[in-house]
Structures are given as C-alpha cells and as structure tokens.
Tab-separated table of C-alpha atoms and ligand atoms in Angstrom:
chain	number	residue	atom	x	y	z
A	723	MET	CA	-12.448	27.086	-19.756
A	724	LYS	CA	-9.198	27.173	-21.758
A	725	THR	CA	-6.558	29.110	-19.854
A	726	ILE	CA	-3.470	30.362	-21.604
A	727	PHE	CA	-0.215	31.501	-20.045
A	728	ASN	CA	2.978	32.993	-21.353
A	729	SER	CA	5.026	31.338	-18.660
A	730	LEU	CA	4.169	29.642	-15.352
A	731	GLY	CA	5.621	26.311	-16.386
A	732	SER	CA	3.964	26.349	-19.794
A	733	ASN	CA	6.806	24.385	-21.371
A	734	TYR	CA	5.843	21.299	-19.391
A	735	SER	CA	3.476	18.480	-20.178
A	736	LEU	CA	2.174	16.275	-17.379
A	737	LYS	CA	4.604	13.607	-18.569
A	738	PHE	CA	7.519	16.022	-18.250
A	739	ALA	CA	6.330	17.041	-14.760
A	740	MET	CA	6.531	13.379	-13.739
A	741	GLN	CA	9.908	13.034	-15.436
A	742	ALA	CA	11.227	15.941	-13.317
A	743	LEU	CA	9.900	14.405	-10.115
A	744	PHE	CA	11.453	11.027	-10.741
A	745	ALA	CA	14.588	11.808	-12.796
A	746	ARG	CA	17.501	9.951	-11.257
A	747	ASN	CA	20.821	11.431	-10.272
A	748	LYS	CA	22.797	9.345	-12.735
A	749	LYS	CA	26.536	9.914	-12.583
A	750	THR	CA	26.844	9.895	-16.369
A	751	SER	CA	24.166	12.512	-17.170
A	752	ASN	CA	26.436	15.560	-16.967
A	753	ASP	CA	29.033	13.896	-19.188
A	754	ASP	CA	26.350	12.807	-21.663
A	755	LEU	CA	25.036	16.365	-21.884
A	756	LYS	CA	28.548	17.765	-22.324
A	757	ALA	CA	29.354	15.243	-25.063
A	758	TYR	CA	26.153	16.165	-26.913
A	759	LEU	CA	26.917	19.885	-26.713
A	760	LYS	CA	30.526	19.382	-27.760
A	761	LYS	CA	29.374	17.519	-30.845
A	762	GLU	CA	26.740	20.138	-31.638
A	763	PHE	CA	28.794	23.318	-31.081
A	764	GLY	CA	32.439	22.173	-31.098
A	765	GLY	CA	34.319	23.335	-28.030
A	766	GLU	CA	35.018	22.748	-24.365
A	767	VAL	CA	31.803	22.520	-22.350
A	768	THR	CA	31.245	23.509	-18.721
A	769	LEU	CA	27.845	23.116	-17.061
A	770	PHE	CA	26.307	25.502	-14.560
A	771	TYR	CA	23.183	25.787	-12.479
A	772	LYS	CA	22.197	28.962	-14.386
A	773	ALA	CA	23.260	30.537	-17.693
A	774	ARG	CA	24.095	33.785	-15.909
A	775	GLN	CA	26.997	31.939	-14.250
A	776	ALA	CA	28.155	30.716	-17.643
A	777	ILE	CA	28.306	34.353	-18.816
A	778	GLU	CA	30.273	35.367	-15.728
A	779	TYR	CA	32.655	32.464	-16.254
A	780	ALA	CA	33.159	33.304	-19.924
A	781	ILE	CA	34.241	36.821	-18.967
A	782	ASP	CA	36.517	35.369	-16.280
A	783	VAL	CA	38.121	33.065	-18.836
A	784	CYS	CA	38.957	36.057	-21.033
A	785	ASP	CA	40.982	37.619	-18.238
A	786	PHE	CA	40.532	41.129	-19.634
A	787	PRO	CA	42.483	44.006	-18.087
A	788	LYS	CA	40.719	46.084	-15.436
A	789	GLY	CA	38.414	48.742	-16.848
A	790	SER	CA	37.412	46.619	-19.858
A	791	LYS	CA	33.777	46.681	-20.913
A	792	VAL	CA	31.336	44.252	-22.405
A	793	ALA	CA	28.678	45.406	-24.852
A	794	VAL	CA	25.227	43.870	-24.363
A	795	SER	CA	21.762	44.493	-25.679
A	796	GLY	CA	19.917	47.392	-24.056
A	797	PHE	CA	16.807	45.197	-24.124
A	798	THR	CA	17.620	42.286	-21.876
A	799	CYS	CA	17.300	40.530	-18.548
A	800	ALA	CA	19.049	42.066	-15.504
A	801	VAL	CA	21.022	38.883	-14.850
A	802	VAL	CA	23.058	39.445	-18.035
A	803	PRO	CA	24.726	42.781	-17.111
A	804	LYS	CA	24.953	41.582	-13.503
A	805	ALA	CA	26.976	38.561	-14.618
A	806	ILE	CA	29.436	40.943	-16.286
A	807	GLU	CA	29.636	43.003	-13.128
A	808	HIS	CA	30.228	39.867	-11.055
A	809	ALA	CA	33.171	39.079	-13.319
A	810	GLY	CA	34.645	42.455	-12.338
A	811	LEU	CA	33.949	44.354	-15.566
A	812	SER	CA	31.363	46.904	-16.576
A	813	TYR	CA	28.749	46.719	-19.302
A	814	ILE	CA	27.706	49.033	-22.086
A	815	PHE	CA	24.136	48.781	-23.306
A	816	ILE	CA	23.616	48.972	-27.056
A	817	ASP	CA	20.195	50.268	-27.990
A	818	VAL	CA	17.969	48.168	-30.239
A	819	GLU	CA	17.365	49.442	-33.756
A	820	PRO	CA	14.015	51.034	-34.610
A	821	ASN	CA	11.603	48.262	-35.662
A	822	ASP	CA	13.852	45.584	-34.198
A	823	VAL	CA	14.185	43.675	-30.936
A	824	ASN	CA	17.978	43.513	-31.287
A	825	PHE	CA	20.878	45.843	-31.887
A	826	GLN	CA	22.655	45.532	-35.201
A	827	ILE	CA	26.094	46.614	-36.380
A	828	ALA	CA	24.973	50.256	-36.858
A	829	SER	CA	24.321	50.869	-33.159
A	830	LEU	CA	27.282	48.795	-32.024
A	831	GLY	CA	29.542	50.816	-34.329
A	832	GLN	CA	28.154	54.087	-32.990
A	833	MET	CA	28.958	53.127	-29.406
A	834	TYR	CA	32.499	52.032	-30.211
A	835	THR	CA	35.588	54.177	-30.075
A	836	PRO	CA	38.999	52.835	-29.027
A	837	ASP	CA	38.413	54.677	-25.712
A	838	THR	CA	35.210	52.808	-24.849
A	839	LYS	CA	37.358	49.758	-24.010
A	840	ILE	CA	34.754	47.339	-25.358
A	841	ARG	CA	36.546	43.984	-25.256
A	842	ALA	CA	33.577	41.647	-25.723
A	843	VAL	CA	30.165	41.774	-27.366
A	844	VAL	CA	27.190	39.613	-26.400
A	845	VAL	CA	24.633	38.885	-29.108
A	846	GLN	CA	21.327	37.714	-27.727
A	847	ASN	CA	18.981	37.157	-30.715
A	848	THR	CA	15.956	38.225	-28.701
A	849	PHE	CA	12.991	35.809	-28.822
A	850	GLY	CA	15.032	33.772	-31.292
A	851	PHE	CA	14.934	36.422	-34.058
A	852	THR	CA	18.545	36.541	-35.106
A	853	GLN	CA	20.894	39.481	-35.502
A	854	ASP	CA	22.783	40.060	-38.714
A	855	ILE	CA	25.851	38.291	-37.418
A	856	ALA	CA	28.301	38.598	-40.345
A	857	PRO	CA	29.052	42.347	-39.983
A	858	ILE	CA	29.147	42.027	-36.179
A	859	GLU	CA	31.592	39.135	-36.462
A	860	LYS	CA	33.774	41.114	-38.898
A	861	PHE	CA	33.685	44.160	-36.626
A	862	CYS	CA	34.806	42.053	-33.648
A	863	LYS	CA	37.562	40.248	-35.563
A	864	GLU	CA	39.031	43.503	-36.876
A	865	ARG	CA	39.263	44.940	-33.384
A	866	GLY	CA	40.212	41.815	-31.420
A	867	ILE	CA	36.841	41.876	-29.647
A	868	VAL	CA	35.523	38.612	-28.195
A	869	LEU	CA	32.135	37.521	-29.546
A	870	ILE	CA	29.758	35.767	-27.148
A	871	GLU	CA	26.605	34.163	-28.508
A	872	ASP	CA	24.009	34.014	-25.763
A	873	LEU	CA	21.521	31.450	-27.056
A	874	ALA	CA	19.101	31.605	-24.115
A	875	HIS	CA	16.424	32.643	-26.650
A	876	SER	CA	17.835	31.362	-29.873
A	877	VAL	CA	19.260	27.871	-29.781
A	878	GLY	CA	18.424	26.165	-33.073
A	879	ALA	CA	17.899	29.440	-34.958
A	880	VAL	CA	19.681	30.433	-38.161
A	881	TYR	CA	21.406	33.739	-38.943
A	882	PRO	CA	20.580	35.685	-42.130
A	883	ASP	CA	23.758	34.334	-43.781
A	884	GLY	CA	22.609	30.732	-43.233
A	885	ARG	CA	24.877	29.810	-40.331
A	886	LYS	CA	23.314	28.217	-37.259
A	887	THR	CA	23.405	30.066	-33.966
A	888	GLY	CA	26.229	28.811	-31.796
A	889	THR	CA	28.613	28.274	-34.707
A	890	VAL	CA	30.118	31.767	-34.905
A	891	GLY	CA	31.223	33.125	-31.519
A	892	ASP	CA	34.301	32.565	-29.394
A	893	PHE	CA	31.904	31.517	-26.634
A	894	VAL	CA	28.407	30.100	-26.664
A	895	ILE	CA	26.010	30.310	-23.729
A	896	LEU	CA	22.974	28.073	-23.325
A	897	SER	CA	20.219	28.340	-20.746
A	898	PHE	CA	18.182	25.383	-19.526
A	899	SER	CA	16.181	27.555	-17.172
A	900	GLN	CA	12.462	28.221	-16.821
A	901	ASP	CA	10.567	29.509	-19.856
A	902	LYS	CA	13.503	29.151	-22.214
A	903	LEU	CA	13.571	26.902	-25.267
A	904	LEU	CA	15.461	24.147	-23.452
A	905	ASP	CA	13.504	24.389	-20.227
A	906	ALA	CA	14.827	21.850	-17.699
A	907	VAL	CA	13.777	24.171	-14.802
A	908	SER	CA	17.396	25.294	-14.234
A	909	GLY	CA	20.722	24.992	-15.935
A	910	GLY	CA	23.254	26.628	-18.170
A	911	ALA	CA	26.258	25.767	-20.284
A	912	LEU	CA	29.337	27.535	-21.536
A	913	ILE	CA	30.996	26.303	-24.699
A	914	VAL	CA	34.457	27.700	-25.316
A	915	ARG	CA	34.819	27.469	-29.096
A	916	ASN	CA	37.978	29.524	-29.464
A	917	LYS	CA	40.961	27.377	-28.434
A	918	HIS	CA	42.861	30.499	-27.443
A	919	PHE	CA	40.645	30.616	-24.322
A	920	SER	CA	40.815	26.999	-23.294
A	921	LYS	CA	42.619	27.664	-20.000
A	922	ILE	CA	39.797	27.379	-17.460
A	923	PRO	CA	40.452	29.298	-14.228
A	924	GLU	CA	40.188	27.699	-10.794
A	925	LYS	CA	36.952	28.806	-9.144
A	926	LYS	CA	34.967	27.994	-6.070
A	927	TRP	CA	32.113	25.619	-6.868
A	928	SER	CA	29.303	24.511	-4.617
A	929	GLU	CA	26.250	22.301	-4.782
A	930	ILE	CA	22.650	23.414	-4.970
A	931	SER	CA	20.954	23.006	-1.602
A	932	PHE	CA	18.492	20.190	-1.020
A	933	VAL	CA	15.624	22.695	-0.641
A	934	GLU	CA	16.433	24.448	-3.933
A	935	GLN	CA	16.596	21.110	-5.705
A	936	LEU	CA	13.285	20.084	-4.218
A	937	ARG	CA	11.757	23.354	-5.411
A	938	ASP	CA	13.064	22.735	-8.918
A	939	ARG	CA	11.844	19.138	-8.931
A	940	PHE	CA	8.346	20.165	-7.935
A	941	TYR	CA	8.172	23.289	-10.118
A	942	PRO	CA	6.774	21.531	-13.211
A	943	SER	CA	4.079	19.630	-11.305
A	944	LEU	CA	3.121	22.567	-9.084
A	945	THR	CA	2.836	24.956	-12.019
A	946	TYR	CA	0.872	22.310	-13.890
A	947	LYS	CA	-1.543	22.280	-10.978
A	948	VAL	CA	-1.675	26.106	-10.790
A	949	ARG	CA	-2.658	26.255	-14.444
A	950	PHE	CA	-5.304	23.595	-13.862
A	951	MET	CA	-6.645	25.511	-10.845
A	952	TYR	CA	-6.954	28.670	-12.959
A	953	ALA	CA	-9.151	26.681	-15.318
A	954	ILE	CA	-11.553	25.941	-12.454
A	955	GLY	CA	-11.400	29.427	-10.971
A	956	LEU	CA	-9.085	28.722	-8.010
A	957	GLY	CA	-5.750	29.447	-9.659
A	958	LYS	CA	-5.163	32.905	-8.256
A	959	ILE	CA	-5.496	31.868	-4.627
A	960	TYR	CA	-3.531	28.641	-5.098
A	961	HIS	CA	-0.750	30.511	-6.906
A	962	PHE	CA	-0.697	33.147	-4.150
A	963	ILE	CA	-0.339	30.493	-1.433
A	964	LEU	CA	2.501	28.741	-3.252
A	965	LYS	CA	4.310	32.043	-3.698
A	966	LYS	CA	3.844	32.925	-0.013
A	967	LEU	CA	5.289	29.533	0.938
A	968	HIS	CA	8.242	30.137	-1.457
A	969	ALA	CA	7.378	26.811	-3.012
A	970	LEU	CA	8.019	27.924	-6.610
A	971	SER	CA	11.467	28.429	-8.135
A	972	MET	CA	11.846	32.002	-9.366
A	973	PRO	CA	13.680	32.881	-12.592
A	974	VAL	CA	15.202	36.089	-11.167
A	975	TYR	CA	15.188	35.853	-7.383
A	976	ASN	CA	18.180	37.996	-6.547
A	977	LEU	CA	21.163	39.446	-8.299
A	978	ASP	CA	23.862	38.716	-5.729
A	979	LYS	CA	27.160	37.133	-6.624
A	980	THR	CA	27.399	33.514	-5.510
A	981	ASP	CA	29.845	30.633	-5.879
A	982	PHE	CA	29.624	28.797	-9.160
A	983	LYS	CA	27.027	26.074	-8.730
A	984	ILE	CA	27.165	22.546	-10.116
A	985	LEU	CA	24.249	21.477	-12.294
A	986	PRO	CA	22.461	18.567	-10.541
A	987	SER	CA	22.662	15.511	-12.774
A	988	TRP	CA	18.905	14.941	-12.850
A	989	GLU	CA	18.551	18.423	-14.390
A	990	ALA	CA	21.310	17.611	-16.884
A	991	GLU	CA	19.246	14.594	-17.925
A	992	LEU	CA	16.191	16.806	-18.481
A	993	ALA	CA	18.282	19.308	-20.455
A	994	LEU	CA	19.520	16.533	-22.735
A	995	PHE	CA	15.939	15.376	-23.238
A	996	ARG	CA	15.010	18.940	-24.254
A	997	LEU	CA	17.950	19.229	-26.627
A	998	LYS	CA	17.020	16.019	-28.400
A	999	ASN	CA	13.437	17.225	-28.840
A	1000	LEU	CA	14.417	20.700	-29.986
A	1001	PRO	CA	14.314	20.228	-33.794
A	1002	GLU	CA	10.759	18.893	-33.619
A	1003	GLU	CA	9.718	21.615	-31.216
A	1004	LEU	CA	11.105	24.357	-33.438
A	1005	VAL	CA	9.035	23.127	-36.366
A	1006	GLU	CA	5.936	23.484	-34.173
A	1007	ARG	CA	6.921	26.889	-32.838
A	1008	ARG	CA	7.433	28.197	-36.369
A	1009	LYS	CA	4.037	26.916	-37.450
A	1010	LYS	CA	2.439	28.699	-34.503
A	1011	ALA	CA	4.307	31.906	-35.314
A	1012	GLU	CA	2.985	31.693	-38.871
A	1013	MET	CA	-0.572	31.384	-37.578
A	1014	TYR	CA	-0.151	34.643	-35.683
A	1015	LEU	CA	1.432	36.307	-38.704
A	1016	GLU	CA	-1.323	35.236	-41.066
A	1017	ASN	CA	-3.953	36.785	-38.824
A	1018	LEU	CA	-2.437	39.760	-37.031
A	1019	ILE	CA	-0.149	42.709	-37.480
A	1020	LEU	CA	2.872	41.766	-35.438
A	1021	HIS	CA	6.093	43.548	-34.549
A	1022	PRO	CA	7.933	44.296	-37.826
A	1023	VAL	CA	10.759	41.920	-36.891
A	1024	VAL	CA	8.349	39.012	-37.458
A	1025	THR	CA	8.096	38.187	-41.155
A	1026	LYS	CA	7.591	34.968	-43.077
A	1027	GLU	CA	11.300	34.934	-43.832
A	1028	SER	CA	12.468	35.682	-40.281
A	1029	ILE	CA	10.137	33.025	-38.838
A	1030	SER	CA	11.646	30.410	-41.136
A	1031	ARG	CA	15.015	30.976	-39.432
A	1032	ALA	CA	13.939	31.986	-35.924
A	1033	SER	CA	13.433	29.789	-32.892
A	1034	CYS	CA	10.256	31.804	-32.113
A	1035	LEU	CA	10.505	31.634	-28.327
A	1036	ARG	CA	7.837	34.322	-28.092
A	1037	ILE	CA	6.142	36.412	-30.752
A	1038	PRO	CA	6.405	40.150	-30.198
A	1039	VAL	CA	3.560	42.562	-30.886
A	1040	ARG	CA	3.715	46.315	-30.332
A	1041	ILE	CA	0.625	48.006	-28.959
A	1042	ASP	CA	0.016	51.384	-27.387
A	1043	ASP	CA	-2.347	50.536	-24.546
A	1044	ARG	CA	-0.688	47.426	-23.222
A	1045	GLU	CA	-2.202	47.430	-19.748
A	1046	ASP	CA	-5.696	47.626	-21.160
A	1047	PHE	CA	-5.063	44.655	-23.427
A	1048	ILE	CA	-3.504	42.634	-20.602
A	1049	ARG	CA	-6.639	43.248	-18.498
A	1050	PHE	CA	-8.936	42.366	-21.388
A	1051	ALA	CA	-6.949	39.210	-22.151
A	1052	ARG	CA	-7.029	38.172	-18.488
A	1053	LYS	CA	-10.824	38.454	-18.456
A	1054	ASN	CA	-10.706	35.992	-21.344
A	1055	SER	CA	-8.410	33.604	-19.438
A	1056	ILE	CA	-5.269	34.636	-21.308
A	1057	HIS	CA	-2.499	35.477	-18.844
A	1058	ILE	CA	0.253	37.299	-20.672
A	1059	SER	CA	1.268	39.968	-18.182
A	1060	ASP	CA	4.748	38.409	-17.988
A	1061	VAL	CA	6.137	40.658	-20.699
A	1062	TRP	CA	9.700	40.267	-21.949
A	1063	TYR	CA	10.776	42.966	-21.338
A	1064	ASP	CA	8.641	45.606	-19.619
A	1065	VAL	CA	11.685	47.827	-19.035
A	1066	PRO	CA	14.901	47.840	-21.081
A	1067	VAL	CA	16.714	45.832	-18.409
A	1068	SER	CA	14.097	43.671	-16.773
A	1069	PRO	CA	12.484	43.040	-14.277
A	1070	LYS	CA	11.092	46.434	-13.329
A	1071	ARG	CA	12.132	46.218	-9.682
A	1072	TYR	CA	15.804	46.284	-10.721
A	1073	TRP	CA	15.637	48.815	-13.556
A	1074	ASN	CA	16.904	51.676	-11.395
A	1075	LEU	CA	20.153	49.736	-10.885
A	1076	PHE	CA	20.884	49.946	-14.606
A	1077	SER	CA	19.184	53.039	-15.956
A	1078	LYS	CA	21.768	55.616	-14.892
A	1079	GLY	CA	24.174	56.805	-17.540
A	1080	PHE	CA	22.447	55.170	-20.495
A	1081	THR	CA	20.127	56.609	-23.085
A	1082	LEU	CA	18.152	53.830	-24.696
A	1083	PRO	CA	15.289	55.576	-26.485
A	1084	GLU	CA	14.393	52.655	-28.753
A	1085	ALA	CA	14.536	50.059	-25.971
A	1086	ILE	CA	12.392	52.300	-23.756
A	1087	ASN	CA	9.868	52.768	-26.551
A	1088	LEU	CA	9.788	49.039	-27.211
A	1089	SER	CA	9.557	47.997	-23.570
A	1090	GLU	CA	6.606	50.347	-23.007
A	1091	ARG	CA	4.614	48.769	-25.825
A	1092	ILE	CA	5.666	45.196	-26.310
A	1093	ILE	CA	3.464	42.158	-25.687
A	1094	ASN	CA	4.637	38.601	-26.354
A	1095	PHE	CA	2.380	35.904	-27.698
A	1096	PRO	CA	3.237	32.346	-26.656
A	1097	THR	CA	4.332	29.465	-28.910
A	1098	HIS	CA	5.173	26.866	-26.242
A	1099	LEU	CA	4.018	23.273	-26.294
A	1100	ASN	CA	0.800	23.956	-24.421
A	1101	MET	CA	-0.325	26.311	-27.215
A	1102	THR	CA	-2.558	24.124	-29.321
A	1103	LYS	CA	-4.012	25.428	-32.579
A	1104	ALA	CA	-7.245	26.159	-30.720
A	1105	ASN	CA	-5.345	28.177	-28.116
A	1106	ILE	CA	-3.630	30.255	-30.781
A	1107	LYS	CA	-6.965	30.866	-32.474
A	1108	LYS	CA	-8.317	32.038	-29.160
A	1109	VAL	CA	-5.453	34.527	-28.645
A	1110	ILE	CA	-5.982	35.833	-32.171
A	1111	GLU	CA	-9.752	36.197	-31.658
A	1112	VAL	CA	-9.380	37.956	-28.305
A	1113	TYR	CA	-6.776	40.330	-29.666
A	1114	LYS	CA	-8.928	41.191	-32.673
A	1115	LYS	CA	-11.939	41.723	-30.424
A	1116	TRP	CA	-9.963	44.067	-28.199
A	1117	LYS	CA	-8.631	46.076	-31.141
B	1383	PLP	C1	18.906	36.797	-22.902
B	1383	PLP	C2	19.151	36.050	-21.635
B	1383	PLP	N1	20.368	35.535	-21.411
B	1383	PLP	C3	20.644	34.850	-20.275
B	1383	PLP	C4	19.695	34.667	-19.312
B	1383	PLP	C5	20.050	33.923	-18.071
B	1383	PLP	O1	19.509	32.649	-18.005
B	1383	PLP	P1	19.488	31.843	-16.631
B	1383	PLP	O2	18.152	32.095	-16.015
B	1383	PLP	O3	19.684	30.422	-17.008
B	1383	PLP	O4	20.589	32.371	-15.794
B	1383	PLP	C6	18.415	35.192	-19.495
B	1383	PLP	C7	17.419	35.004	-18.431
B	1383	PLP	O5	16.320	35.438	-18.435
B	1383	PLP	C8	18.120	35.897	-20.693
B	1383	PLP	O6	16.899	36.403	-20.936
C-alpha cells in the first residue's frame, strides 16, 4: 500500500540515503559550499551544524546594546526565539495577519514604538510563501533596524516585488536540516551581506561527536526503511524501537545553549548537492502545489500567483476538526500529524516557555487549524491524487 508522510526523511531517495552513508570527509567541501553561497547571495559565509546557531551568531555579530529586542514571527519553531535568547537578547513575537501564514508590515508597525527597542527583524516566509518585503525593508532602513532573512523555508522563492529571497537582508540564514528544502540531515549557514557587520567575533567552536555524526549518516537510510516498513504494516513498531534506541536524529531535541559546532564536511557536500538540485526541485514542488490548488480549497495564502513565486515547502490547509482528519488520513496510510506549527511557537512541549506575555490571536487560531500537505520528492502525482481523494472523502 502507498504510504505518505509529511516528514520522516521524505526528502530522501534511496540513492541519497546511500550518498549520505558513503559521503567522504573531503577537506574542500566546506570551502566549495561557501564559495557557492557567496556567489549566490553575495557576502561573507560561515557554516554551522544547525541554522539556529547561524541566527545566534548573526545577533552576536550585531553587538546590540543590552536590552535590545529582535522581532520574529509569532508562528515559528522554538529554536528561532531560543537562538535570540542564547545571543543575550529578547524576542518580540509579531502575530501573523488574518488569512496569512506570515506577519506583514501592518503588524510589525503596530508592535513598534521607539521604546520597544526592536533592533532586528527576522522574516521567515513560512512554507516558502513570501512576505511583502519592500515595505518591511523600508521600515527597517528608516529606523536603522537590521533585517535578517531566514530562508529555512524559502530559499529559491521570489518576493512580490520580483526580488529573490536572500538578496534583500543584512543577513541571510540557510538551513540544511531535516525536512527543509535543502535537506542534508543537518547544517546551516550565515551570510553577512552588509559589509558594516563583517567583523566576526571570536567564539568557541567544537566538533560534532562521532555518535551524532553516525546518527546523521544513518538517518536517511533508517527513515527510508521505516517508511518501507509502514508499507508492509510493521512501521509503527520499527519506528518505536529506533526512537527508543535514540537511533534517529531529532530536529528539535533540546533548546540548551551549546558551543558553535562545525559542519562536518560530508554534510557540506550533501548540502551543495541539494543546492545544485534546488531549481529543478522547485519546479516540481510548484507543480505539486498547483495540483492541490486545482482540486481543493487551500489556505488563502496559496494562490496561483503565490505558488509561482513560492518555494512550496508545504501546502497549508485550514480545517476545523484537524485531529479527526489526521486519524482518517492515517487509516488511509497518510501520516501528516507532524503539523507545522501546532502551537504558535512549536513544538507543543515547549510552548509554555514562550506563551507568557504575548497575545497572538491569529497565530493561535492558525495553529489550531492548520494541516500541511507535502510536496517533497517522494510525492509522486499518484500520491498527491491520493491525498486529494482522501481529503475529499473525509470532507
Ligand atoms: C523558520 C525556521 N528557521 C530556522 C530553523 C532552524 O533550523 P535548524 O534546524 O537548521 O536549526 C527552523 C527549524 O525548524 C525553522 O522552522
């Protein structure tokens, strides 16, 4: 039976799983990746083991006075505000607009007064659907606010004014971690585009342990096997055993501050492979998004026009009885319970760390109803048809 997943290593083919197992630790891979990124985005590149460390480092580079704040989306992953906290600053969540998965200038403007001490703004372009960057850029320039483009969801996307993501901000963040567009299991990059910030501070760096590297190397092949086992009815137990043995790398394992970690060169090689394949992959993701749009009522942010510019990491749908649909989908071998995001600052187990002091009515509303449909490389046309059929049947 066809089994469909939102995540669980779905970005990997069997060939890629083998590539991860046997990728060599070539000395030149990190430099090759940096050179590629420099050419693409124009700026000084530093590589990290995770994008969250790139965000922390970007804030460090800015050297803001104590008490400064960084504005981030109120619909995000917990590692983003935590990175700001690790850099010694605090965050301000900006609520998403009604009928959007992002904040726009209106909500940013409402949260800003000279007293809020917002010194940087992170745009996140959730799921690859871009924010209206021009007014945000203008707003930042007029107030001397640093603009950080976090492209974890949106590398290769285009803003409404025609500029590519990663060509506007003072800093650009990329993620090469699990389930992202450039999935090399782990990895991140910071590109400092504004020369004013080129002085990189001295920091403590360490290497990823042998065990963690082993876990990353085996993640694509193990998840490939888990997905296969689901197809023959043994997936749940096999997945459970692997989790119990801590054999699978986790995207958000803990939120503690650590040393900055060097990206292993074999993962840099995989990231470069992903980058080179990105244009082709985006064409496919957009086609898949269009198939959903032609057949279903999706979240209003998804339109023919927005798809043509988006990187379509996942396709959002808003439904009232989400849990019921997730159960129904599971019975039909569609596993989409990994919802981005099921609370405004996800995952749920950490939400209480962030919820105090913020009112995020739109993000709460959205996170209670959102489902994401997959567009990754394992989603064939037949798989998309199946998701559409099952969803229609449930409705
Ligand atoms: C919007 C966004 N930015 C950054 C990150 C951090 O990426 P990484 O896992 O590489 O640290 C995530 C992770 O989920 C994310 O969703």
